[in-house]
Short mmCIF file of N, CA, C and O in Angstrom, two decimals:
data_model
loop_
_atom_site.label_atom_id
_atom_site.label_comp_id
_atom_site.label_asym_id
_atom_site.label_seq_id
_atom_site.Cartn_x
_atom_site.Cartn_y
_atom_site.Cartn_z
N MET A 1 -9.31 -1.10 0.56
CA MET A 1 -9.89 -2.34 0.05
C MET A 1 -8.51 -3.15 -0.23
O MET A 1 -7.59 -2.78 -0.59
N PRO A 2 -8.29 -4.49 0.20
CA PRO A 2 -7.20 -5.27 0.30
C PRO A 2 -6.85 -5.88 -1.22
O PRO A 2 -7.58 -5.45 -1.91
N THR A 3 -5.74 -5.92 -1.43
CA THR A 3 -4.96 -5.95 -2.80
C THR A 3 -4.69 -7.75 -2.58
O THR A 3 -3.71 -7.90 -1.71
N ASP A 4 -4.91 -8.19 -3.64
CA ASP A 4 -4.62 -10.15 -3.76
C ASP A 4 -3.04 -9.81 -4.37
O ASP A 4 -2.91 -9.14 -5.40
N VAL A 5 -2.25 -10.60 -3.79
CA VAL A 5 -1.18 -10.97 -4.31
C VAL A 5 -1.25 -12.27 -5.13
O VAL A 5 -1.53 -13.32 -4.63
N ILE A 6 -0.96 -12.49 -6.23
CA ILE A 6 -1.33 -13.69 -7.21
C ILE A 6 0.21 -14.17 -7.56
O ILE A 6 0.93 -13.36 -7.74
N MET A 7 0.14 -15.42 -7.94
CA MET A 7 1.11 -16.00 -8.56
C MET A 7 1.23 -15.65 -9.89
O MET A 7 0.31 -15.98 -10.81
N PRO A 8 2.33 -14.91 -10.83
CA PRO A 8 2.37 -14.47 -11.68
C PRO A 8 2.55 -15.52 -12.74
O PRO A 8 3.24 -16.48 -12.52
N GLN A 9 1.97 -15.42 -13.95
CA GLN A 9 2.67 -16.48 -15.11
C GLN A 9 3.91 -15.87 -15.74
O GLN A 9 3.92 -14.80 -16.39
N MET A 10 5.02 -16.61 -15.92
CA MET A 10 6.24 -16.08 -16.09
C MET A 10 6.63 -16.37 -17.67
O MET A 10 7.80 -16.22 -17.76
N GLY A 11 5.62 -17.11 -18.22
CA GLY A 11 6.00 -17.21 -19.71
C GLY A 11 4.67 -18.00 -20.09
O GLY A 11 3.84 -18.67 -19.11
N GLU A 12 4.61 -18.36 -21.47
CA GLU A 12 3.49 -18.66 -22.12
C GLU A 12 3.34 -19.94 -21.80
O GLU A 12 2.23 -20.74 -21.61
N SER A 13 4.48 -20.79 -21.50
CA SER A 13 4.30 -22.69 -21.34
C SER A 13 4.30 -22.55 -19.85
O SER A 13 4.21 -24.04 -19.22
N ILE A 14 4.27 -21.66 -18.84
CA ILE A 14 4.44 -21.98 -17.54
C ILE A 14 3.20 -21.99 -16.86
O ILE A 14 2.49 -20.82 -16.96
N PHE A 15 2.67 -22.86 -16.36
CA PHE A 15 1.33 -22.94 -15.67
C PHE A 15 1.10 -22.94 -13.97
O PHE A 15 0.29 -22.73 -13.12
N GLU A 16 2.23 -23.25 -13.56
CA GLU A 16 2.48 -23.47 -11.90
C GLU A 16 3.74 -22.79 -11.66
O GLU A 16 4.73 -22.99 -12.49
N GLY A 17 4.09 -22.53 -10.24
CA GLY A 17 5.31 -21.92 -10.08
C GLY A 17 5.24 -22.44 -8.21
O GLY A 17 4.26 -22.88 -7.57
N THR A 18 6.42 -22.37 -7.79
CA THR A 18 6.77 -22.73 -6.43
C THR A 18 7.17 -21.48 -5.70
O THR A 18 8.19 -21.08 -6.05
N ILE A 19 6.59 -21.51 -4.30
CA ILE A 19 7.12 -20.06 -3.50
C ILE A 19 8.38 -20.73 -3.04
O ILE A 19 8.17 -21.63 -2.09
N THR A 20 9.58 -20.39 -3.07
CA THR A 20 10.88 -20.49 -2.39
C THR A 20 10.98 -19.80 -1.11
O THR A 20 11.55 -20.21 -0.21
N LYS A 21 10.39 -18.65 -1.08
CA LYS A 21 10.81 -17.81 -0.08
C LYS A 21 10.36 -16.58 0.05
O LYS A 21 9.88 -15.86 -0.89
N TRP A 22 9.37 -16.47 1.30
CA TRP A 22 8.65 -14.91 1.60
C TRP A 22 9.50 -14.05 2.01
O TRP A 22 10.65 -14.35 3.21
N LEU A 23 9.68 -13.03 1.51
CA LEU A 23 10.96 -11.79 1.82
C LEU A 23 10.42 -10.86 2.75
O LEU A 23 10.91 -10.07 3.48
N LYS A 24 8.92 -11.20 2.91
CA LYS A 24 8.27 -10.11 4.10
C LYS A 24 7.23 -11.18 5.15
O LYS A 24 7.09 -11.98 4.52
N LYS A 25 7.08 -10.65 5.97
CA LYS A 25 6.17 -11.30 7.05
C LYS A 25 5.00 -10.88 7.13
O LYS A 25 4.63 -9.53 7.08
N PRO A 26 3.88 -11.42 7.80
CA PRO A 26 2.49 -10.72 7.73
C PRO A 26 2.79 -9.64 8.74
O PRO A 26 3.42 -9.69 9.92
N GLY A 27 2.11 -8.50 8.58
CA GLY A 27 2.36 -7.13 9.49
C GLY A 27 3.38 -6.45 9.15
O GLY A 27 3.92 -5.26 9.49
N ASP A 28 4.11 -6.78 7.99
CA ASP A 28 5.34 -6.02 7.64
C ASP A 28 4.75 -4.94 6.37
O ASP A 28 3.98 -5.20 6.04
N LYS A 29 5.52 -3.57 6.41
CA LYS A 29 5.22 -2.62 5.58
C LYS A 29 5.92 -2.86 4.07
O LYS A 29 6.97 -3.61 3.94
N VAL A 30 4.99 -2.91 2.96
CA VAL A 30 5.62 -3.11 1.65
C VAL A 30 5.20 -1.82 0.85
O VAL A 30 4.54 -1.25 0.91
N GLN A 31 5.99 -1.59 -0.21
CA GLN A 31 5.84 -0.76 -1.38
C GLN A 31 5.93 -1.30 -2.35
O GLN A 31 6.42 -2.38 -2.78
N ARG A 32 5.06 -0.84 -3.07
CA ARG A 32 4.60 -1.17 -4.57
C ARG A 32 5.83 -1.47 -5.32
O ARG A 32 7.00 -0.70 -5.25
N ASP A 33 6.24 -2.66 -6.11
CA ASP A 33 7.46 -2.81 -6.78
C ASP A 33 8.50 -3.52 -5.90
O ASP A 33 9.53 -3.77 -6.76
N GLU A 34 8.35 -3.41 -4.76
CA GLU A 34 9.42 -4.12 -3.61
C GLU A 34 9.45 -5.36 -3.81
O GLU A 34 8.30 -5.97 -3.61
N PRO A 35 10.10 -6.32 -3.67
CA PRO A 35 10.45 -7.55 -3.83
C PRO A 35 9.72 -8.04 -2.41
O PRO A 35 9.88 -7.75 -1.44
N LEU A 36 8.99 -9.02 -2.95
CA LEU A 36 7.77 -9.71 -1.82
C LEU A 36 8.15 -11.13 -1.55
O LEU A 36 8.14 -11.54 -0.32
N PHE A 37 8.32 -11.76 -2.52
CA PHE A 37 8.39 -13.33 -2.34
C PHE A 37 9.31 -13.76 -3.56
O PHE A 37 9.52 -13.14 -4.86
N GLU A 38 9.95 -14.82 -3.58
CA GLU A 38 10.68 -15.54 -4.52
C GLU A 38 10.00 -16.80 -4.97
O GLU A 38 9.29 -17.62 -4.26
N ILE A 39 9.92 -16.98 -6.10
CA ILE A 39 9.33 -18.06 -6.93
C ILE A 39 10.38 -19.07 -7.73
O ILE A 39 11.16 -18.49 -8.20
N SER A 40 10.17 -20.09 -8.03
CA SER A 40 10.74 -20.90 -8.87
C SER A 40 9.90 -21.84 -9.76
O SER A 40 8.88 -22.26 -9.50
N THR A 41 9.91 -22.00 -11.12
CA THR A 41 9.22 -22.42 -12.09
C THR A 41 10.29 -23.54 -12.61
O THR A 41 11.55 -23.58 -12.56
N ASP A 42 9.76 -24.38 -13.70
CA ASP A 42 10.63 -25.18 -14.59
C ASP A 42 11.85 -24.23 -15.32
O ASP A 42 12.48 -24.91 -15.97
N LYS A 43 11.28 -23.07 -15.56
CA LYS A 43 12.29 -22.48 -16.57
C LYS A 43 13.04 -21.18 -16.02
O LYS A 43 13.92 -20.80 -16.55
N VAL A 44 12.39 -20.46 -14.81
CA VAL A 44 12.94 -19.37 -14.32
C VAL A 44 12.69 -19.46 -12.78
O VAL A 44 11.70 -19.81 -12.41
N ASP A 45 13.63 -18.84 -12.05
CA ASP A 45 13.53 -18.35 -10.69
C ASP A 45 13.51 -16.82 -10.67
O ASP A 45 14.28 -16.11 -11.30
N ALA A 46 12.49 -15.99 -10.05
CA ALA A 46 12.40 -14.79 -9.91
C ALA A 46 11.91 -14.35 -8.50
O ALA A 46 11.12 -14.85 -7.66
N GLU A 47 12.07 -12.89 -8.37
CA GLU A 47 11.80 -12.10 -7.07
C GLU A 47 10.28 -11.61 -7.85
O GLU A 47 10.43 -10.93 -8.92
N ILE A 48 9.21 -11.64 -7.04
CA ILE A 48 8.14 -11.24 -7.49
C ILE A 48 7.94 -9.90 -6.77
O ILE A 48 7.91 -9.77 -5.40
N PRO A 49 7.76 -8.83 -7.19
CA PRO A 49 7.41 -7.63 -6.46
C PRO A 49 5.87 -7.48 -6.04
O PRO A 49 4.95 -7.78 -6.46
N ALA A 50 5.82 -6.55 -5.07
CA ALA A 50 4.50 -6.13 -4.35
C ALA A 50 3.70 -5.30 -5.55
O ALA A 50 4.24 -4.40 -6.10
N PRO A 51 2.67 -5.98 -5.57
CA PRO A 51 1.32 -5.33 -6.67
C PRO A 51 0.99 -3.73 -6.26
O PRO A 51 0.19 -3.12 -6.78
N ALA A 52 1.29 -3.60 -4.70
CA ALA A 52 0.41 -2.43 -3.98
C ALA A 52 1.37 -1.86 -2.88
O ALA A 52 2.02 -3.13 -2.18
N SER A 53 1.36 -0.67 -2.45
CA SER A 53 2.11 -0.54 -1.26
C SER A 53 0.92 -0.56 0.20
O SER A 53 -0.33 -0.43 -0.15
N GLY A 54 1.30 -1.16 1.14
CA GLY A 54 0.47 -1.27 2.14
C GLY A 54 1.26 -2.12 3.36
O GLY A 54 2.55 -2.18 3.44
N VAL A 55 0.35 -2.93 3.92
CA VAL A 55 0.99 -3.58 4.88
C VAL A 55 0.52 -5.18 4.51
O VAL A 55 -0.27 -5.76 4.09
N LEU A 56 1.35 -6.36 4.54
CA LEU A 56 1.16 -7.76 4.26
C LEU A 56 0.61 -8.06 5.40
O LEU A 56 0.63 -8.23 6.52
N LYS A 57 -0.85 -8.53 4.90
CA LYS A 57 -1.99 -8.85 5.98
C LYS A 57 -2.08 -10.19 6.19
O LYS A 57 -2.03 -10.81 7.17
N GLU A 58 -1.73 -11.27 5.07
CA GLU A 58 -1.86 -12.33 5.06
C GLU A 58 -1.07 -13.31 4.13
O GLU A 58 -0.85 -12.89 2.86
N ILE A 59 -0.46 -14.43 4.50
CA ILE A 59 0.19 -15.27 3.38
C ILE A 59 -0.64 -16.64 3.45
O ILE A 59 -0.65 -17.17 4.46
N VAL A 60 -1.14 -16.60 2.46
CA VAL A 60 -2.13 -17.50 2.07
C VAL A 60 -1.30 -18.91 1.72
O VAL A 60 -1.84 -20.24 1.87
N VAL A 61 -0.27 -18.74 0.96
CA VAL A 61 0.50 -20.08 0.23
C VAL A 61 1.90 -19.92 0.86
O VAL A 61 2.74 -19.19 0.66
N GLY A 62 2.55 -21.08 1.74
CA GLY A 62 3.68 -20.83 2.46
C GLY A 62 4.82 -21.22 1.47
O GLY A 62 4.59 -21.65 0.40
N GLU A 63 5.77 -21.23 1.86
CA GLU A 63 7.10 -21.47 1.30
C GLU A 63 7.04 -23.25 1.20
O GLU A 63 6.75 -23.77 1.75
N GLY A 64 7.57 -23.48 -0.10
CA GLY A 64 7.68 -24.71 -0.52
C GLY A 64 6.57 -25.15 -1.38
O GLY A 64 6.54 -26.35 -1.86
N ASN A 65 5.27 -24.52 -1.32
CA ASN A 65 4.31 -25.09 -2.09
C ASN A 65 4.12 -24.56 -3.52
O ASN A 65 4.42 -23.41 -3.71
N THR A 66 3.46 -25.35 -4.26
CA THR A 66 3.46 -25.23 -5.66
C THR A 66 1.80 -24.66 -6.02
O THR A 66 1.05 -25.77 -5.71
N VAL A 67 1.74 -23.81 -6.63
CA VAL A 67 0.62 -23.54 -7.17
C VAL A 67 0.14 -23.16 -8.54
O VAL A 67 1.18 -22.86 -8.97
N GLN A 68 -1.15 -23.38 -9.04
CA GLN A 68 -1.28 -22.69 -10.48
C GLN A 68 -0.93 -21.14 -10.51
O GLN A 68 -1.40 -20.49 -9.55
N VAL A 69 -0.70 -20.77 -11.73
CA VAL A 69 -0.63 -19.37 -11.99
C VAL A 69 -2.22 -18.52 -11.70
O VAL A 69 -3.27 -19.12 -11.82
N ASN A 70 -2.05 -17.43 -11.12
CA ASN A 70 -3.14 -16.60 -10.93
C ASN A 70 -3.72 -16.97 -9.84
O ASN A 70 -5.15 -16.64 -9.33
N THR A 71 -3.32 -17.88 -8.75
CA THR A 71 -3.73 -18.19 -7.56
C THR A 71 -3.45 -17.16 -6.28
O THR A 71 -2.17 -16.63 -6.54
N ILE A 72 -4.28 -16.86 -5.59
CA ILE A 72 -4.11 -15.94 -4.47
C ILE A 72 -2.89 -16.57 -3.61
O ILE A 72 -3.34 -17.41 -3.09
N VAL A 73 -1.74 -15.89 -3.47
CA VAL A 73 -0.83 -16.44 -2.59
C VAL A 73 -0.77 -15.59 -1.13
O VAL A 73 0.02 -15.99 -0.48
N GLY A 74 -1.10 -14.39 -1.35
CA GLY A 74 -1.27 -13.26 -0.18
C GLY A 74 -2.19 -12.50 -0.30
O GLY A 74 -2.72 -11.94 -1.21
N THR A 75 -2.01 -11.34 0.76
CA THR A 75 -3.05 -10.14 0.46
C THR A 75 -2.53 -8.97 1.20
O THR A 75 -1.62 -9.37 2.16
N ILE A 76 -2.35 -7.90 0.50
CA ILE A 76 -1.85 -6.78 0.99
C ILE A 76 -3.12 -5.66 1.43
O ILE A 76 -3.94 -5.35 0.65
N SER A 77 -3.08 -5.25 2.74
CA SER A 77 -4.01 -4.36 3.17
C SER A 77 -3.56 -3.05 2.85
O SER A 77 -2.32 -2.72 2.89
N ALA A 78 -4.22 -1.81 2.39
CA ALA A 78 -3.74 -0.43 2.11
C ALA A 78 -3.47 0.32 3.16
O ALA A 78 -3.62 -0.21 4.19
N ASP A 79 -2.64 1.02 3.12
CA ASP A 79 -2.26 2.06 4.27
C ASP A 79 -3.31 2.71 4.80
O ASP A 79 -4.47 3.13 4.32
N GLY A 80 -3.77 2.69 5.98
CA GLY A 80 -4.74 3.23 6.67
C GLY A 80 -5.91 2.05 7.19
O GLY A 80 -6.57 2.40 7.94
N GLU A 81 -5.87 0.85 6.43
CA GLU A 81 -6.92 -0.08 6.93
C GLU A 81 -6.46 -0.61 7.86
O GLU A 81 -5.13 -0.40 8.49
N SER A 82 -7.19 -1.49 8.66
CA SER A 82 -6.74 -2.50 9.73
C SER A 82 -5.43 -3.14 9.28
O SER A 82 -5.35 -4.29 8.43
N SER A 83 -4.44 -2.66 9.76
CA SER A 83 -3.02 -3.53 9.64
C SER A 83 -2.76 -4.58 10.25
O SER A 83 -1.56 -5.16 10.30
N ALA A 84 -3.58 -4.96 11.20
CA ALA A 84 -3.22 -6.20 12.21
C ALA A 84 -3.14 -7.35 11.49
O ALA A 84 -4.21 -7.69 10.66
N PRO A 85 -2.10 -7.97 11.76
CA PRO A 85 -1.83 -9.11 10.48
C PRO A 85 -2.72 -10.23 10.75
O PRO A 85 -3.03 -10.78 11.97
N ALA A 86 -3.13 -10.69 9.92
CA ALA A 86 -4.29 -12.07 10.11
C ALA A 86 -3.35 -13.05 10.36
O ALA A 86 -1.94 -13.32 10.03
N LYS A 87 -4.03 -14.17 11.02
CA LYS A 87 -3.08 -15.20 11.35
C LYS A 87 -2.78 -15.84 10.06
O LYS A 87 -3.56 -16.30 9.01
N SER A 88 -1.74 -16.11 9.57
CA SER A 88 -1.02 -16.93 8.52
C SER A 88 -1.66 -18.27 8.46
O SER A 88 -1.03 -19.22 9.20
N THR A 89 -2.29 -18.37 7.54
CA THR A 89 -2.97 -19.95 7.35
C THR A 89 -1.92 -20.72 6.80
O THR A 89 -1.92 -22.09 7.23
N ALA A 90 -1.07 -20.05 6.22
CA ALA A 90 0.17 -20.92 5.68
C ALA A 90 0.93 -21.61 6.42
O ALA A 90 1.45 -23.06 6.78
N GLN A 91 1.21 -20.75 7.77
CA GLN A 91 2.13 -21.42 8.70
C GLN A 91 1.55 -22.11 9.85
O GLN A 91 1.98 -22.68 10.32
N SER A 92 0.16 -21.65 10.29
CA SER A 92 -0.61 -22.45 11.02
C SER A 92 -1.10 -23.78 10.87
O SER A 92 -1.57 -24.57 11.40
N ALA A 93 -1.19 -23.86 9.29
CA ALA A 93 -1.73 -25.35 9.05
C ALA A 93 -0.76 -26.04 8.15
O ALA A 93 -0.79 -26.79 7.42
N ALA A 94 0.60 -25.79 8.45
CA ALA A 94 1.68 -26.36 7.78
C ALA A 94 1.68 -27.88 7.81
O ALA A 94 1.74 -28.57 6.86
N PRO A 95 1.07 -28.75 9.08
CA PRO A 95 0.99 -30.08 9.06
C PRO A 95 0.11 -30.39 7.98
O PRO A 95 0.42 -31.61 7.08
N SER A 96 -0.93 -29.65 7.63
CA SER A 96 -2.05 -30.08 7.00
C SER A 96 -2.00 -29.46 5.51
O SER A 96 -3.06 -29.58 4.66
N ALA A 97 -1.04 -28.85 5.02
CA ALA A 97 -0.64 -28.23 3.77
C ALA A 97 -0.81 -28.85 2.83
O ALA A 97 -1.45 -28.59 1.72
N ALA A 98 -0.33 -30.17 2.98
CA ALA A 98 -0.16 -31.12 1.57
C ALA A 98 -1.90 -31.37 1.21
O ALA A 98 -2.01 -31.58 0.16
N PRO A 99 -2.54 -32.16 2.30
CA PRO A 99 -4.10 -32.26 1.64
C PRO A 99 -4.70 -31.18 1.35
O PRO A 99 -5.30 -31.32 0.30
N ALA A 100 -4.50 -30.01 1.81
CA ALA A 100 -5.24 -28.82 1.64
C ALA A 100 -4.74 -28.57 0.07
O ALA A 100 -5.65 -27.88 -0.76
N GLN A 101 -3.62 -28.66 -0.28
CA GLN A 101 -3.23 -28.50 -1.70
C GLN A 101 -3.94 -29.40 -2.61
O GLN A 101 -3.93 -29.09 -3.70
N GLN A 102 -3.72 -30.62 -2.26
CA GLN A 102 -4.25 -31.57 -3.23
C GLN A 102 -5.80 -31.30 -3.58
O GLN A 102 -6.33 -31.46 -4.59
N LYS A 103 -6.56 -30.76 -2.52
CA LYS A 103 -7.83 -30.34 -2.48
C LYS A 103 -7.90 -29.39 -3.69
O LYS A 103 -8.88 -29.12 -4.31
N LYS A 104 -7.10 -28.30 -3.58
CA LYS A 104 -7.15 -27.15 -4.24
C LYS A 104 -6.81 -27.39 -5.62
O LYS A 104 -7.54 -26.87 -6.60
N GLU A 105 -6.10 -28.34 -5.98
CA GLU A 105 -6.05 -28.94 -7.36
C GLU A 105 -6.92 -29.76 -7.77
O GLU A 105 -6.91 -29.70 -8.97
N ALA A 106 -7.42 -30.34 -7.24
CA ALA A 106 -8.74 -31.28 -7.63
C ALA A 106 -9.64 -30.39 -8.12
O ALA A 106 -10.27 -30.72 -9.20
N ALA A 107 -9.96 -29.38 -7.53
CA ALA A 107 -11.20 -28.47 -7.95
C ALA A 107 -10.73 -27.14 -8.26
O ALA A 107 -9.70 -26.60 -7.94
N PRO A 108 -11.03 -26.99 -9.54
CA PRO A 108 -10.51 -25.67 -10.31
C PRO A 108 -10.64 -24.24 -9.39
O PRO A 108 -11.98 -24.36 -8.97
N ALA A 109 -10.15 -23.47 -9.36
CA ALA A 109 -10.35 -22.35 -8.71
C ALA A 109 -11.47 -21.40 -9.34
O ALA A 109 -11.52 -21.15 -10.62
N PRO A 110 -12.22 -20.83 -8.56
CA PRO A 110 -13.48 -19.94 -9.16
C PRO A 110 -12.68 -18.47 -9.85
O PRO A 110 -11.52 -18.45 -9.22
N PRO A 111 -13.24 -18.12 -10.84
CA PRO A 111 -12.55 -17.07 -11.39
C PRO A 111 -12.34 -15.92 -10.24
O PRO A 111 -13.49 -15.88 -9.53
N PRO A 112 -11.75 -14.99 -10.79
CA PRO A 112 -11.60 -13.67 -9.75
C PRO A 112 -12.83 -12.92 -9.85
O PRO A 112 -13.48 -13.09 -10.80
N ALA A 113 -13.08 -11.93 -8.65
CA ALA A 113 -14.32 -11.14 -8.79
C ALA A 113 -14.37 -10.35 -9.83
O ALA A 113 -15.13 -10.13 -10.76
N SER A 114 -12.98 -9.85 -10.14
CA SER A 114 -12.86 -8.79 -11.21
C SER A 114 -12.03 -9.69 -12.50
O SER A 114 -10.98 -10.14 -12.05
N SER A 115 -12.75 -9.86 -13.60
CA SER A 115 -11.91 -10.03 -14.58
C SER A 115 -10.96 -9.46 -15.28
O SER A 115 -10.67 -9.68 -16.53
N ALA A 116 -10.70 -8.29 -14.73
CA ALA A 116 -9.88 -7.20 -15.47
C ALA A 116 -8.52 -7.70 -15.47
O ALA A 116 -8.17 -8.59 -14.64
N PRO A 117 -7.68 -7.81 -16.68
CA PRO A 117 -6.21 -8.18 -16.61
C PRO A 117 -5.53 -7.54 -15.54
O PRO A 117 -5.85 -6.58 -15.06
N MET A 118 -4.39 -8.00 -15.60
CA MET A 118 -3.27 -7.54 -14.72
C MET A 118 -2.97 -6.10 -15.40
O MET A 118 -3.01 -5.64 -16.44
N SER A 119 -2.56 -5.50 -14.06
CA SER A 119 -2.37 -3.86 -14.46
C SER A 119 -1.08 -3.99 -15.14
O SER A 119 -0.22 -4.66 -15.24
N TRP A 120 -1.09 -2.70 -15.70
CA TRP A 120 -0.02 -2.65 -17.04
C TRP A 120 1.47 -2.56 -15.90
O TRP A 120 2.54 -3.03 -16.15
N SER A 121 1.51 -1.85 -14.70
CA SER A 121 2.50 -1.57 -13.93
C SER A 121 2.96 -3.01 -13.45
O SER A 121 4.26 -3.41 -13.60
N THR A 122 2.19 -3.89 -13.05
CA THR A 122 2.49 -5.33 -12.59
C THR A 122 3.08 -5.98 -13.66
O THR A 122 3.85 -6.76 -13.41
N CYS A 123 2.32 -5.79 -14.73
CA CYS A 123 2.90 -6.73 -15.99
C CYS A 123 4.62 -6.32 -16.31
O CYS A 123 5.31 -7.44 -16.38
N VAL A 124 4.69 -5.06 -16.08
CA VAL A 124 5.81 -4.53 -16.46
C VAL A 124 7.10 -5.01 -15.55
O VAL A 124 7.83 -5.29 -15.72
N SER A 125 6.39 -4.93 -14.28
CA SER A 125 7.41 -5.31 -13.37
C SER A 125 7.72 -6.81 -13.22
O SER A 125 8.84 -7.18 -12.98
N THR A 126 6.91 -7.71 -13.55
CA THR A 126 7.13 -9.13 -13.51
C THR A 126 7.84 -9.27 -14.74
O THR A 126 8.77 -10.00 -14.40
N MET A 127 7.58 -8.90 -15.87
CA MET A 127 8.50 -8.98 -17.26
C MET A 127 10.24 -8.44 -16.89
O MET A 127 10.98 -9.01 -17.15
N TRP A 128 10.10 -7.04 -16.07
CA TRP A 128 11.32 -6.60 -15.75
C TRP A 128 12.13 -7.70 -14.77
O TRP A 128 13.29 -7.99 -15.07
N ALA A 129 11.51 -8.36 -13.86
CA ALA A 129 12.11 -9.50 -12.99
C ALA A 129 12.42 -10.72 -13.74
O ALA A 129 13.50 -10.88 -13.37
N ALA A 130 11.57 -10.76 -14.80
CA ALA A 130 12.14 -12.19 -15.50
C ALA A 130 13.42 -11.98 -16.27
O ALA A 130 14.19 -12.83 -16.48
N ALA A 131 13.22 -10.87 -16.76
CA ALA A 131 14.40 -10.53 -17.73
C ALA A 131 15.62 -10.25 -17.04
O ALA A 131 16.69 -10.28 -17.35
N ARG A 132 15.72 -9.72 -16.09
CA ARG A 132 17.04 -9.59 -14.83
C ARG A 132 17.43 -10.90 -14.45
O ARG A 132 18.61 -10.90 -14.19
N THR A 133 16.40 -11.77 -14.06
CA THR A 133 17.03 -13.25 -13.67
C THR A 133 17.52 -13.82 -15.02
O THR A 133 18.67 -14.56 -14.77
N ALA A 134 16.84 -13.58 -16.13
CA ALA A 134 17.46 -14.44 -17.38
C ALA A 134 19.10 -13.77 -17.71
O ALA A 134 20.03 -14.38 -18.02
N LEU A 135 19.15 -12.36 -17.50
CA LEU A 135 20.53 -11.59 -17.62
C LEU A 135 21.50 -12.19 -16.59
O LEU A 135 22.59 -12.55 -16.87
N MET A 136 21.11 -12.31 -15.48
CA MET A 136 22.01 -12.93 -14.33
C MET A 136 22.59 -14.33 -14.53
O MET A 136 23.37 -14.77 -14.51
N MET A 137 21.61 -14.86 -15.06
CA MET A 137 21.57 -16.61 -15.64
C MET A 137 22.80 -16.63 -16.80
O MET A 137 23.75 -17.25 -16.89
N ALA A 138 22.35 -15.54 -17.65
CA ALA A 138 23.46 -15.75 -18.84
C ALA A 138 24.70 -15.22 -18.40
O ALA A 138 25.67 -15.93 -18.75
N ARG A 139 25.05 -14.51 -17.38
CA ARG A 139 26.21 -13.79 -17.05
C ARG A 139 26.71 -14.89 -16.16
O ARG A 139 28.15 -15.05 -16.40
N ALA A 140 26.23 -15.86 -15.43
CA ALA A 140 26.53 -16.89 -14.79
C ALA A 140 26.83 -18.11 -15.47
O ALA A 140 27.53 -19.08 -15.36
N GLY A 141 26.40 -17.95 -17.02
CA GLY A 141 26.70 -19.14 -17.97
C GLY A 141 25.53 -20.23 -17.88
O GLY A 141 25.75 -21.56 -18.36
N GLU A 142 24.69 -19.90 -17.01
CA GLU A 142 23.50 -20.96 -17.08
C GLU A 142 22.60 -20.78 -18.38
O GLU A 142 22.35 -19.63 -18.62
N GLU A 143 21.79 -21.79 -18.55
CA GLU A 143 20.82 -21.51 -19.65
C GLU A 143 19.51 -21.13 -18.76
O GLU A 143 18.99 -21.51 -17.64
N PRO A 144 18.85 -20.16 -19.65
CA PRO A 144 17.56 -19.56 -18.84
C PRO A 144 16.39 -20.60 -19.05
O PRO A 144 16.19 -21.51 -19.68
#
């Protein structure tokens, strides 16, 4: 069963984030907790780890796009599943990405099929990435 990759909430007052860089491409193998993409918010920049091991099947939200937290930004297929990469909708629809983004913001996204909270390991990985970023910023003399 494919695993959805979601935009994490990096703090209580953060409601959206911008994908600045995908570190993997559709069809690439990924390991759980391996850096998958980079995000930027108004308070923090961070690398986001993969929520599961498998093959990056699809990138739903391309680089430079800003989305609400808990938005599905990609899909990872489990090892052994059909690993043929789906056509990246973010890359193929680049010229029409802005109108599609406006439509997504206009209508609230339906709740996920499973209303289960984020897994413990994903939560820990996300918080670890945020803490590591804050430490690096502090060492560089920047405000987190």
